[in-house]
Coordinates of C-alpha atoms in Angstrom, one line a residue:
Chain A
M24 CA 46.1 17.0 116.5
A25 CA 41.6 17.1 115.7
I26 CA 38.7 16.1 116.9
K27 CA 36.2 14.4 115.2
I28 CA 32.2 14.9 115.5
T29 CA 30.5 11.7 115.2
E30 CA 27.0 13.0 115.4
P31 CA 26.2 17.0 115.7
G32 CA 23.6 18.6 117.3
L33 CA 21.4 20.5 117.0
A34 CA 23.3 23.2 116.0
T35 CA 26.6 23.5 116.6
T36 CA 28.9 25.9 115.0
V37 CA 32.6 27.8 116.3
Q38 CA 32.7 30.7 117.1
D39 CA 34.9 33.7 119.1
T40 CA 34.6 37.1 119.9
G41 CA 33.2 38.0 116.8
R42 CA 34.3 40.2 113.8
P43 CA 33.2 44.0 114.3
G44 CA 34.1 45.8 110.9
Y45 CA 31.4 44.4 108.3
Y46 CA 28.2 45.7 109.6
H47 CA 28.4 48.9 107.5
V48 CA 28.2 45.9 104.3
G49 CA 25.8 43.5 106.3
I50 CA 27.3 41.0 107.9
P51 CA 27.0 40.8 111.7
Q52 CA 29.4 40.6 114.9
G53 CA 28.4 37.2 115.0
G54 CA 30.6 35.5 117.9
S55 CA 29.5 33.2 121.1
M56 CA 26.1 33.8 122.2
D57 CA 27.1 34.1 125.4
Q58 CA 30.3 35.4 125.4
L59 CA 31.1 34.9 129.3
S60 CA 30.1 31.4 128.9
A61 CA 32.4 31.6 126.2
E62 CA 35.9 32.8 127.9
M63 CA 35.3 31.5 130.8
A64 CA 35.4 27.8 128.5
N65 CA 38.8 30.0 126.7
A66 CA 40.4 30.4 130.9
L67 CA 40.2 26.8 132.1
V68 CA 41.5 24.8 129.5
G69 CA 44.8 27.5 129.6
N70 CA 43.5 29.5 125.8
T71 CA 43.5 33.2 125.5
P72 CA 39.7 34.7 125.0
A73 CA 40.1 35.4 121.9
E74 CA 40.3 31.8 120.9
A75 CA 37.6 30.2 118.9
V76 CA 35.1 27.9 120.9
L77 CA 32.4 25.4 119.9
E78 CA 28.4 26.8 120.6
C79 CA 26.3 24.2 121.1
T80 CA 22.4 24.9 121.1
Y81 CA 19.9 22.9 123.3
I82 CA 21.4 18.7 122.0
G83 CA 25.0 19.0 121.6
P84 CA 28.0 16.5 120.1
R85 CA 29.2 13.7 120.3
F86 CA 32.9 13.3 119.0
T87 CA 36.0 12.1 119.8
T88 CA 39.5 13.1 120.0
D89 CA 42.8 11.8 117.8
A90 CA 45.3 12.7 120.9
D91 CA 45.8 13.5 124.0
A92 CA 43.6 17.6 124.4
V93 CA 42.3 19.2 127.7
I94 CA 39.0 20.6 127.6
A95 CA 36.5 22.4 129.9
V96 CA 32.0 22.9 128.8
A97 CA 30.5 26.2 130.6
G98 CA 27.6 27.6 130.4
A99 CA 24.0 26.2 129.9
P100 CA 24.0 23.4 132.8
V101 CA 24.0 20.1 130.1
D102 CA 25.3 16.2 131.6
V103 CA 28.4 15.5 130.7
L104 CA 30.1 12.0 129.1
V105 CA 32.7 10.8 129.3
N106 CA 33.3 6.9 127.5
G107 CA 30.0 7.1 128.5
T108 CA 30.7 8.9 132.8
P109 CA 29.1 12.0 133.8
R110 CA 32.2 14.3 134.3
E111 CA 31.9 17.8 135.4
Q112 CA 31.1 21.4 134.1
W113 CA 33.1 24.2 135.0
T114 CA 36.7 22.9 135.1
R115 CA 38.7 21.0 132.7
L116 CA 38.9 18.3 131.6
E117 CA 41.8 15.6 130.9
L118 CA 40.8 13.4 128.0
V119 CA 43.7 10.9 126.2
A120 CA 43.9 10.0 122.9
G121 CA 40.5 8.5 121.6
D122 CA 38.0 9.3 124.7
E123 CA 34.7 9.8 122.8
V124 CA 32.1 13.2 124.4
S125 CA 29.0 13.6 124.7
F126 CA 26.3 15.1 126.0
G127 CA 22.7 14.6 128.4
M128 CA 20.8 16.8 128.4
I129 CA 20.1 20.6 129.1
H130 CA 18.7 20.9 132.4
A131 CA 17.9 25.5 131.6
G132 CA 19.3 28.1 129.2
T133 CA 19.7 27.2 125.4
R134 CA 24.1 27.2 124.8
Y135 CA 26.3 25.5 126.3
Y136 CA 30.4 25.5 124.9
I137 CA 33.1 23.5 124.5
A138 CA 36.4 24.8 124.5
V139 CA 39.6 22.7 123.7
Q140 CA 43.5 23.4 124.5
G141 CA 45.0 25.5 121.3
G142 CA 40.8 26.5 120.3
I143 CA 38.7 25.1 117.1
D144 CA 41.0 26.2 113.9
V145 CA 39.4 26.8 111.2
P146 CA 40.7 30.1 108.8
V147 CA 40.6 33.3 109.2
V148 CA 37.5 35.4 107.9
L149 CA 37.4 39.1 108.0
G150 CA 39.3 38.8 111.5
S151 CA 37.3 36.2 113.6
R152 CA 36.5 32.1 113.2
S153 CA 32.7 32.9 113.8
T154 CA 30.0 31.0 112.1
Y155 CA 28.5 33.3 110.0
A156 CA 26.3 30.1 108.4
L157 CA 23.6 32.4 106.5
G158 CA 26.0 34.0 104.6
A159 CA 28.1 30.8 104.0
M160 CA 31.8 31.9 106.1
G161 CA 33.4 31.9 109.0
G162 CA 33.3 28.7 110.7
F163 CA 33.7 25.5 109.7
E164 CA 33.3 25.3 106.2
G165 CA 30.8 28.1 106.7
R166 CA 27.9 26.0 108.7
T167 CA 26.8 24.6 111.6
L168 CA 29.0 21.3 112.4
K169 CA 27.9 17.4 110.9
A170 CA 28.5 14.3 111.3
G171 CA 32.0 13.3 109.8
D172 CA 32.9 17.0 110.2
T173 CA 37.4 16.8 111.5
L174 CA 38.2 20.3 113.5
D175 CA 41.5 20.8 114.0
I176 CA 43.4 22.0 116.4
G177 CA 45.0 24.8 117.7
A178 CA 49.0 24.3 118.1
A179 CA 48.8 27.0 121.0
G180 CA 48.0 23.1 122.8
S181 CA 51.1 22.8 123.3
E182 CA 51.7 25.6 125.6
R183 CA 49.1 26.7 128.2
H184 CA 48.5 30.2 128.9
A185 CA 50.0 32.4 132.7
S186 CA 45.7 32.9 133.7
A187 CA 44.6 29.1 133.0
A188 CA 42.1 28.7 135.8
D189 CA 41.3 25.4 137.9
F190 CA 37.5 26.2 137.8
I191 CA 35.3 28.8 137.8
D192 CA 33.9 29.5 141.2
E193 CA 30.4 29.5 141.6
S194 CA 30.1 33.1 143.2
L195 CA 30.6 33.5 139.7
R196 CA 29.1 31.7 137.3
P197 CA 26.1 33.4 135.2
T198 CA 22.4 31.6 136.6
F199 CA 19.5 30.8 134.0
A200 CA 16.6 31.8 135.8
K201 CA 12.9 31.1 134.2
E202 CA 12.1 35.1 135.0
I203 CA 15.2 38.1 134.0
T204 CA 15.1 41.5 134.1
V205 CA 16.9 42.9 130.8
R206 CA 18.5 46.6 131.2
V207 CA 17.4 48.7 128.5
M208 CA 18.1 51.9 127.2
P209 CA 15.1 53.9 125.8
G210 CA 15.9 56.0 122.4
L211 CA 15.6 55.7 118.2
Y212 CA 12.4 55.7 117.4
D213 CA 10.4 55.1 121.3
H214 CA 8.5 58.5 120.6
R215 CA 6.2 57.2 117.3
L216 CA 4.7 54.1 120.7
T217 CA 1.5 56.3 121.9
E218 CA 2.8 57.0 126.2
E219 CA 0.7 53.9 126.8
G220 CA 2.3 51.7 124.2
L221 CA 6.1 52.5 126.4
D222 CA 4.8 51.7 129.2
T223 CA 3.7 49.1 128.5
L224 CA 7.0 48.1 126.7
F225 CA 7.7 48.0 130.8
S226 CA 5.3 47.4 133.3
A227 CA 4.8 44.0 131.4
T228 CA 5.7 41.0 131.1
W229 CA 7.3 39.0 128.1
K230 CA 7.8 35.3 127.1
L231 CA 10.4 34.6 125.2
T232 CA 8.7 32.5 121.9
P233 CA 10.5 29.6 120.5
V234 CA 11.5 32.2 117.3
A235 CA 14.5 32.4 118.9
D236 CA 18.3 31.8 117.3
R237 CA 21.1 33.8 117.1
T238 CA 19.7 36.6 114.7
G239 CA 17.3 38.0 117.2
L240 CA 14.3 36.6 119.4
R241 CA 11.1 36.9 119.7
Y242 CA 8.6 37.5 122.5
S243 CA 5.1 37.3 122.8
G244 CA 3.1 39.8 125.2
P245 CA 0.1 42.2 125.0
S246 CA 0.0 45.0 122.0
V247 CA 1.3 47.7 122.3
S248 CA 0.4 51.1 120.5
W249 CA 1.8 53.4 117.6
K250 CA 0.9 56.9 117.0
P251 CA -1.6 57.4 114.1
R252 CA 0.6 59.2 111.2
V253 CA 1.0 60.1 108.2
Q254 CA 4.0 57.9 107.2
P255 CA 6.4 60.1 106.0
F256 CA 7.7 59.3 102.1
G257 CA 9.2 56.0 101.0
A258 CA 9.0 54.6 105.0
G259 CA 5.8 52.1 103.9
S260 CA 1.9 52.4 105.1
D261 CA 2.3 50.5 108.7
P262 CA 2.9 53.3 111.2
S263 CA 6.3 50.5 112.6
N264 CA 7.8 51.1 109.6
I265 CA 10.6 53.5 108.8
V266 CA 12.5 54.4 105.8
D267 CA 14.9 51.0 106.7
A268 CA 17.8 52.6 108.4
G269 CA 20.7 51.0 110.6
Y270 CA 20.1 48.2 113.6
A271 CA 21.9 48.5 116.7
I272 CA 22.6 45.9 117.2
G273 CA 20.1 44.2 121.7
S274 CA 17.6 46.7 119.6
I275 CA 13.8 46.3 119.7
Q276 CA 11.2 46.1 117.6
I277 CA 7.8 45.8 117.7
P278 CA 6.3 45.5 114.1
G279 CA 2.9 46.1 113.7
G280 CA 2.7 47.1 117.2
K281 CA 2.3 43.0 117.8
E282 CA 5.8 40.8 119.6
P283 CA 8.8 42.6 120.5
I284 CA 11.6 41.4 118.2
V285 CA 15.6 42.1 119.9
L286 CA 18.8 41.2 117.5
H287 CA 21.6 39.5 118.9
R288 CA 24.3 38.6 117.7
D289 CA 23.9 37.8 114.5
A290 CA 21.8 41.2 113.7
V291 CA 20.3 42.2 110.2
S292 CA 22.6 45.3 110.2
G293 CA 18.6 46.8 108.6
G294 CA 14.9 47.5 108.0
G295 CA 12.0 49.2 107.9
Y296 CA 10.6 48.2 111.3
A297 CA 10.8 51.1 113.8
M298 CA 13.6 50.3 116.9
V299 CA 12.2 51.3 120.9
A300 CA 14.9 50.6 123.5
T301 CA 17.5 48.7 122.5
V302 CA 19.4 46.4 125.1
I303 CA 22.7 47.3 127.0
S304 CA 25.8 45.5 126.2
S305 CA 26.4 44.0 129.8
D306 CA 23.1 42.1 129.1
M307 CA 23.3 40.9 125.7
D308 CA 24.5 37.7 127.8
L309 CA 22.0 37.4 130.4
L310 CA 19.4 37.3 127.3
A311 CA 21.8 35.1 125.0
R312 CA 20.8 32.0 128.4
S313 CA 17.0 32.8 128.3
A314 CA 15.2 29.2 127.3
P315 CA 12.3 29.0 125.4
G316 CA 9.0 30.2 128.2
T317 CA 11.2 32.6 129.8
R318 CA 9.4 35.5 131.3
T319 CA 11.1 38.8 130.7
T320 CA 11.3 42.5 131.9
F321 CA 12.7 45.2 130.2
T322 CA 13.4 47.8 132.2
P323 CA 15.0 51.0 131.1
V324 CA 18.2 52.9 132.3
T325 CA 20.0 55.7 131.5
M326 CA 23.8 55.5 130.0
E327 CA 25.4 56.2 133.3
E328 CA 24.0 53.0 134.5
A329 CA 24.6 51.0 131.2
L330 CA 28.3 52.1 131.1
A331 CA 28.1 50.8 135.2
A332 CA 27.2 47.8 134.4
R333 CA 29.7 47.4 131.4
A334 CA 32.6 48.5 134.7
E335 CA 30.8 45.2 136.5
G336 CA 31.4 42.7 133.7
K337 CA 35.2 43.7 133.3
E338 CA 35.5 43.5 137.5
I339 CA 33.8 39.6 136.9
R340 CA 36.3 39.4 133.8
S341 CA 39.6 40.7 135.3
R342 CA 38.8 37.6 138.2
I343 CA 38.1 35.8 136.4
W344 CA 41.3 36.4 134.4
G345 CA 43.7 37.5 137.6
S346 CA 46.3 39.7 136.8
A347 CA 48.0 37.4 134.3
G348 CA 45.3 37.7 132.2
Q349 CA 44.9 39.8 128.9
Chain B
M12 CA 23.6 74.2 96.0
S13 CA 22.3 75.6 99.3
D14 CA 19.1 75.1 98.3
T15 CA 19.6 71.3 98.9
A16 CA 21.2 68.8 101.0
L17 CA 21.5 72.5 102.7
H18 CA 18.3 72.6 103.1
L19 CA 17.3 68.9 105.5
N20 CA 17.1 70.2 109.5
A21 CA 19.1 69.6 111.5
A22 CA 19.5 65.7 112.1
R23 CA 17.9 64.2 115.1
Y24 CA 20.5 62.4 117.5
T25 CA 19.9 59.2 120.0
W26 CA 20.9 56.7 121.5
G27 CA 20.6 52.3 120.7
G28 CA 22.0 50.8 124.2
D29 CA 25.5 51.7 125.6
E30 CA 27.3 51.5 122.0
F31 CA 25.5 52.5 118.9
L32 CA 24.8 56.4 118.4
F33 CA 21.7 56.9 115.9
V34 CA 21.5 59.6 113.3
E35 CA 18.4 60.4 112.0
I36 CA 19.4 62.6 109.6
A37 CA 15.5 62.8 107.6
E38 CA 12.5 61.0 108.2
G39 CA 11.2 60.5 104.4
M40 CA 14.1 59.6 101.7
S41 CA 15.5 61.3 99.4
L42 CA 18.4 61.4 97.5
A43 CA 19.6 65.0 99.7
A44 CA 19.6 62.9 103.0
N45 CA 21.1 60.1 101.8
F46 CA 23.8 62.0 99.9
K47 CA 24.5 63.7 103.6
A48 CA 23.9 60.4 105.5
N49 CA 27.1 59.6 103.2
A50 CA 29.0 63.2 103.1
M51 CA 28.8 62.0 107.4
A52 CA 29.5 58.3 107.2
A53 CA 33.5 59.4 104.4
A54 CA 33.3 62.5 107.5
L55 CA 33.3 61.2 110.1
G56 CA 36.0 57.9 108.5
S57 CA 38.7 59.4 107.6
R58 CA 38.9 61.3 111.0
K59 CA 39.5 58.1 112.3
L60 CA 39.0 58.3 115.9
P61 CA 39.5 56.0 118.2
G62 CA 37.0 53.4 119.3
I63 CA 34.8 53.3 116.8
T64 CA 33.8 49.3 115.0
D65 CA 31.6 50.5 112.4
I66 CA 29.9 53.9 110.3
C67 CA 26.6 52.5 108.3
P68 CA 25.7 54.8 106.4
A69 CA 22.3 54.4 105.3
N70 CA 19.3 55.5 103.4
A71 CA 18.7 59.1 105.5
S72 CA 20.2 57.5 108.7
L73 CA 23.7 57.1 110.1
L74 CA 24.5 54.5 112.6
I75 CA 28.2 53.7 114.5
R76 CA 29.6 51.5 116.5
F77 CA 31.7 52.8 119.3
N78 CA 33.7 51.4 122.5
P79 CA 32.2 53.5 124.9
D80 CA 36.0 52.5 127.2
D81 CA 38.8 53.4 124.0
L82 CA 35.4 57.1 123.6
P83 CA 32.8 58.2 125.4
P84 CA 29.4 59.3 124.3
N85 CA 29.9 62.9 124.9
A86 CA 32.8 63.3 122.9
L87 CA 31.5 60.5 120.1
E88 CA 28.3 63.1 119.7
E89 CA 30.8 66.3 119.5
A90 CA 32.6 64.5 117.3
V91 CA 29.5 63.5 114.9
R92 CA 28.1 66.8 115.2
G93 CA 31.3 68.7 113.9
V94 CA 30.9 66.6 111.7
E95 CA 27.5 67.0 110.2
A96 CA 28.3 71.1 111.2
E97 CA 31.3 70.3 108.0
V98 CA 28.7 68.6 105.2
A99 CA 26.6 71.6 105.6
Q100 CA 29.3 73.6 104.5
M101 CA 29.4 71.6 101.6
S102 CA 29.8 73.8 98.1
Q103 CA 30.3 70.9 96.0
H104 CA 27.7 68.0 96.0
T105 CA 29.7 65.3 94.4
L106 CA 30.8 61.9 94.4
Q107 CA 32.8 59.4 92.7
T108 CA 31.1 56.6 91.6
R109 CA 30.8 54.8 89.1
I110 CA 27.9 52.7 87.2
I111 CA 27.0 49.4 87.0
E112 CA 25.2 47.4 84.7
V113 CA 23.2 44.2 85.5
P114 CA 22.0 41.5 84.2
V115 CA 18.1 40.9 85.0
W116 CA 15.7 38.3 83.5
Y117 CA 12.7 39.9 84.3
D118 CA 9.2 37.9 85.4
D119 CA 11.3 34.6 85.8
P120 CA 10.0 31.1 86.9
Y121 CA 12.4 31.1 90.0
T122 CA 10.6 34.2 92.1
R123 CA 7.0 33.1 90.1
E124 CA 7.2 29.8 92.1
T125 CA 8.7 31.2 94.9
G126 CA 5.8 33.6 94.9
A127 CA 2.8 30.9 94.9
R128 CA 4.4 29.4 97.5
F129 CA 3.3 32.3 99.3
R130 CA 0.1 34.0 97.6
S131 CA -2.2 33.0 100.7
G132 CA -0.9 35.4 102.4
H133 CA -0.2 37.7 99.7
Q134 CA -2.0 41.3 99.4
R135 CA -3.4 39.8 95.6
P136 CA -3.8 36.8 96.0
E137 CA -4.4 36.4 92.8
G138 CA -1.8 37.2 90.0
N139 CA 2.1 37.7 90.8
D140 CA 4.3 40.0 92.3
L141 CA 4.5 41.5 89.1
D142 CA 0.2 42.4 88.7
F143 CA 0.1 43.3 92.9
A144 CA 3.1 46.1 91.8
A145 CA 1.6 47.2 88.1
Q146 CA -2.2 48.1 89.9
E147 CA -0.3 49.9 93.4
N148 CA 1.6 52.5 90.6
N149 CA -1.2 52.3 88.1
L150 CA 0.4 51.5 85.7
A151 CA -1.1 49.3 81.7
S152 CA 0.9 46.1 82.7
P153 CA 3.7 44.4 84.1
A154 CA 6.2 45.2 80.7
E155 CA 5.2 49.2 82.0
F156 CA 6.1 48.4 85.5
I157 CA 9.1 46.2 84.3
S158 CA 10.2 48.9 81.5
R159 CA 9.6 50.9 84.5
H160 CA 12.2 49.5 86.3
H161 CA 14.9 49.0 84.9
E162 CA 14.8 52.8 81.8
S163 CA 16.2 55.0 84.4
P164 CA 18.7 54.2 87.0
W165 CA 19.3 53.0 90.4
L166 CA 21.3 54.5 93.2
V167 CA 22.5 52.0 96.1
S168 CA 21.6 53.8 99.3
M169 CA 22.3 51.5 101.7
V170 CA 24.3 48.1 101.9
G171 CA 23.1 46.1 104.1
F172 CA 20.0 43.7 105.8
V173 CA 22.2 41.1 104.9
A174 CA 25.8 40.3 103.3
G175 CA 26.3 42.8 101.0
L176 CA 22.3 43.3 99.9
P177 CA 22.1 47.1 98.3
F178 CA 19.2 48.6 99.3
M179 CA 18.8 50.9 95.9
F180 CA 17.1 54.5 95.3
Q181 CA 16.3 55.1 91.5
I182 CA 17.4 58.8 91.2
V183 CA 13.1 60.1 89.1
P184 CA 11.6 62.3 90.9
Q185 CA 9.0 61.4 93.7
D186 CA 6.1 61.8 91.3
Q187 CA 7.6 59.8 89.6
Q188 CA 8.9 56.9 91.9
L189 CA 7.2 52.7 92.3
E190 CA 6.1 52.6 95.6
V191 CA 4.6 49.2 96.2
P192 CA 3.9 47.7 99.6
K193 CA 6.2 44.9 102.0
Y194 CA 4.4 41.6 102.6
L195 CA 1.8 41.7 104.9
S196 CA 3.3 39.0 106.1
P197 CA 7.6 37.9 105.6
R198 CA 8.5 34.9 103.4
T199 CA 10.6 32.9 104.8
D200 CA 12.2 32.0 101.4
T201 CA 13.2 34.2 98.2
P202 CA 15.4 32.4 95.6
A203 CA 19.1 34.3 96.0
L204 CA 19.7 37.1 93.3
T205 CA 16.1 38.0 93.9
V206 CA 15.3 41.2 92.2
G207 CA 12.7 42.8 95.2
H208 CA 11.0 46.0 95.9
G209 CA 9.4 47.9 99.4
G210 CA 8.1 51.2 99.4
C211 CA 10.1 52.8 96.6
F212 CA 13.1 50.5 97.3
A213 CA 14.4 47.7 95.4
C214 CA 16.5 45.5 96.1
I215 CA 19.6 42.5 95.9
Y216 CA 18.7 39.5 97.4
S217 CA 22.7 38.6 98.3
V218 CA 21.3 35.0 99.7
R219 CA 19.1 32.6 99.8
G220 CA 16.6 33.1 103.1
A221 CA 13.8 35.4 104.3
G222 CA 12.9 38.7 102.9
G223 CA 9.3 41.3 102.8
Y224 CA 9.8 42.4 99.3
Q225 CA 8.0 41.4 96.9
M226 CA 10.0 39.7 93.8
F227 CA 9.9 40.7 89.9
G228 CA 13.2 39.4 88.5
I229 CA 16.3 36.9 89.0
A230 CA 19.6 38.9 88.7
A231 CA 21.8 36.8 86.3
A232 CA 26.1 37.0 88.5
P233 CA 26.3 36.6 91.8
I234 CA 26.4 40.0 94.0
F235 CA 28.0 38.2 97.0
D236 CA 31.4 35.7 96.4
P237 CA 32.7 35.0 99.9
A238 CA 35.2 32.1 97.6
Q239 CA 36.2 35.2 96.4
R240 CA 35.6 33.6 92.8
L241 CA 34.7 36.6 89.8
S242 CA 37.6 38.9 89.0
N243 CA 35.0 42.0 90.9
F244 CA 34.9 40.4 94.3
D245 CA 39.5 40.9 94.2
D246 CA 39.9 42.5 96.3
F247 CA 36.9 42.4 98.9
M248 CA 33.9 39.4 98.6
I249 CA 30.8 41.9 99.3
F250 CA 30.4 44.1 95.3
F251 CA 28.1 47.0 95.9
K252 CA 28.8 49.5 97.7
P253 CA 26.4 53.0 98.4
G254 CA 27.2 56.0 96.7
D255 CA 27.2 53.0 93.4
I256 CA 24.2 53.7 90.8
V257 CA 23.0 50.6 89.6
K258 CA 21.1 50.7 85.7
F259 CA 19.4 47.3 85.0
K260 CA 19.9 45.0 81.5
P261 CA 16.2 42.8 81.2
V262 CA 17.5 40.3 79.3
D263 CA 15.4 36.2 78.3
E264 CA 16.2 33.1 79.2
T265 CA 18.0 32.3 76.5
E266 CA 21.4 34.9 77.9
Y267 CA 20.5 34.9 81.8
R268 CA 22.0 31.0 81.4
H269 CA 24.3 32.2 79.1
I270 CA 25.7 34.5 81.3
Q271 CA 25.5 31.4 84.0
E272 CA 27.9 29.6 82.0
L273 CA 30.5 32.9 82.3
V274 CA 30.0 32.8 86.2
A275 CA 30.2 28.9 85.6
D276 CA 33.4 29.2 84.5
G277 CA 34.7 31.9 86.2
S278 CA 34.6 34.7 83.0
F279 CA 32.2 36.5 84.3
T280 CA 32.3 40.4 84.7
Y281 CA 29.9 43.1 85.0
R282 CA 30.1 46.5 82.6
Q283 CA 30.9 49.1 84.4
A284 CA 32.2 53.0 84.1
P285 CA 33.6 55.1 86.9
V286 CA 31.4 58.6 86.3
V287 CA 31.0 61.4 88.7
F288 CA 27.1 62.0 90.2
D289 CA 25.8 65.7 90.4
L290 CA 23.5 65.5 93.1
E291 CA 22.8 69.4 90.9
Q292 CA 22.8 68.1 88.2
A293 CA 20.3 65.3 89.2
L294 CA 18.0 66.7 90.9
A295 CA 17.6 70.2 88.7
H296 CA 17.2 68.0 85.6
P297 CA 16.6 64.1 86.0
T298 CA 15.8 63.0 83.0
E299 CA 18.8 64.4 80.6
Y300 CA 20.8 63.7 82.9
N301 CA 20.3 59.9 83.8
Q302 CA 21.3 60.3 79.5
E303 CA 24.2 62.0 80.3
I304 CA 25.3 58.9 83.0
M305 CA 24.1 55.6 81.2
E306 CA 26.0 56.9 78.4
H307 CA 29.3 56.2 79.7
L308 CA 28.5 52.7 80.0
N309 CA 28.5 52.6 76.5
G310 CA 32.2 55.1 77.0
H311 CA 31.0 58.2 75.6

């Protein structure tokens, strides 16, 4: 079984839970930007959380199936059409051979996910099916989809996973707000900012600019000030420069003290800009859901609070999958 | 040896959210700091702690990714501090590595054209990046800069940024290091295999994309091969490892084209030889030791 792409959408890629273990050579974790939405789509069609899905950014693809299929669309709110007829998100959609799926405008957020029962069957590269476009590897030929591409669907399609959810309860669905608070842990090089600079980082409202992709998100707002200092050997002349080091995913850097950049799933693994805080793991999906213009506050939390938030995320997942899941 | 690596102060520990531990070994770059970063990465890796997903040694720091559900943050920090103490006790500071000859067409038309496209925002809009680098280092000409660039070997001090990109630190005393500022605003385009330089670091861009380092030339053969077509990539799609030693070899257009043909027909292999790198010797007698290392390439 396969699906044939007739229109590719803006930047549609194959993604899964990601590719840990190769960050030390510059290959990022990758995977679906909004992991929870992708996981919900998988749960709806009876896949495991690890199955590859299609990640659609703003404008989704148009495709047909060559056999009966079961799909689900989760994530950013969008009009879903089957043969031109509106259908629901957050539930299972049964298709018959030849059906055409297309999408309308996105109403909020940036990305939504299409899961197909059986999963998108592209080769596993370094343990993952995720597309790493910059390195031209993983996913479908290492790139975003094009018209004419044919994607194989995995054999798991014949058997539904026991934990399949019929629909995702509204209370569990992620929200796509225009104003968000993102929890961060201060650290790494926060001591290089002036006290005033650090205050500004946590008290200002930052606006997400259109410079936002899988690598990172850039924000506009007031400038923050760095402490003047004699730079260490090899670091470069700007006070925001450090001797090139590994970058934590989710870390915030502020080159020159202007426009904070938060690294996301396809992060570059290292570089020479000082990081001053890191988004906690459970808020990375929240960040992935924000559209340009989203008013964002970064609020400092402790490790204990970050771990408590992580536990809450696990609780939501166990409610999606029930006792049969994972 | 107790005077080099061990002379570093205790590292600084800090968290990158709930999944990353960052260990800053030194604020400034040095061979000793890099040696400690790699030694700690190796020692931590050999402990095979469950819950560690990535160990990323960098120029003068170490980044560790972990799953706090499997390894509590405090337990990780305690283990890494243990590794730091273990490394401080090391009596021998040698590295089993290899020296690799990397052919480069310096002052090539590809990087020159790219440099020209991004000239308006450059620190020195007239001339090219090589002219700028020569001037910044008070050298008489770009040719002299090129000589200095390939005369002495470089240590791969970190791999990353994008897939398989090596950061390299020249094995010469600090007063002889070539230093160049990065672009004021990063370029949106850099040819694949561009040989770049920023701060005291050389790099080879593994793929085409953004970049902020000054551009001096283009390497003739791939360093990242996701299809693993060339024999140098039989084991892994990425060629360089931290600790590799690189000797750049200048080539002209004819030789560059010839190497490209070998790459195209799949027969190109890098010239390389095993070598034991001794940090004490490198610090004590840099010039003589560099000659000695480079002779390994000639089978001596």
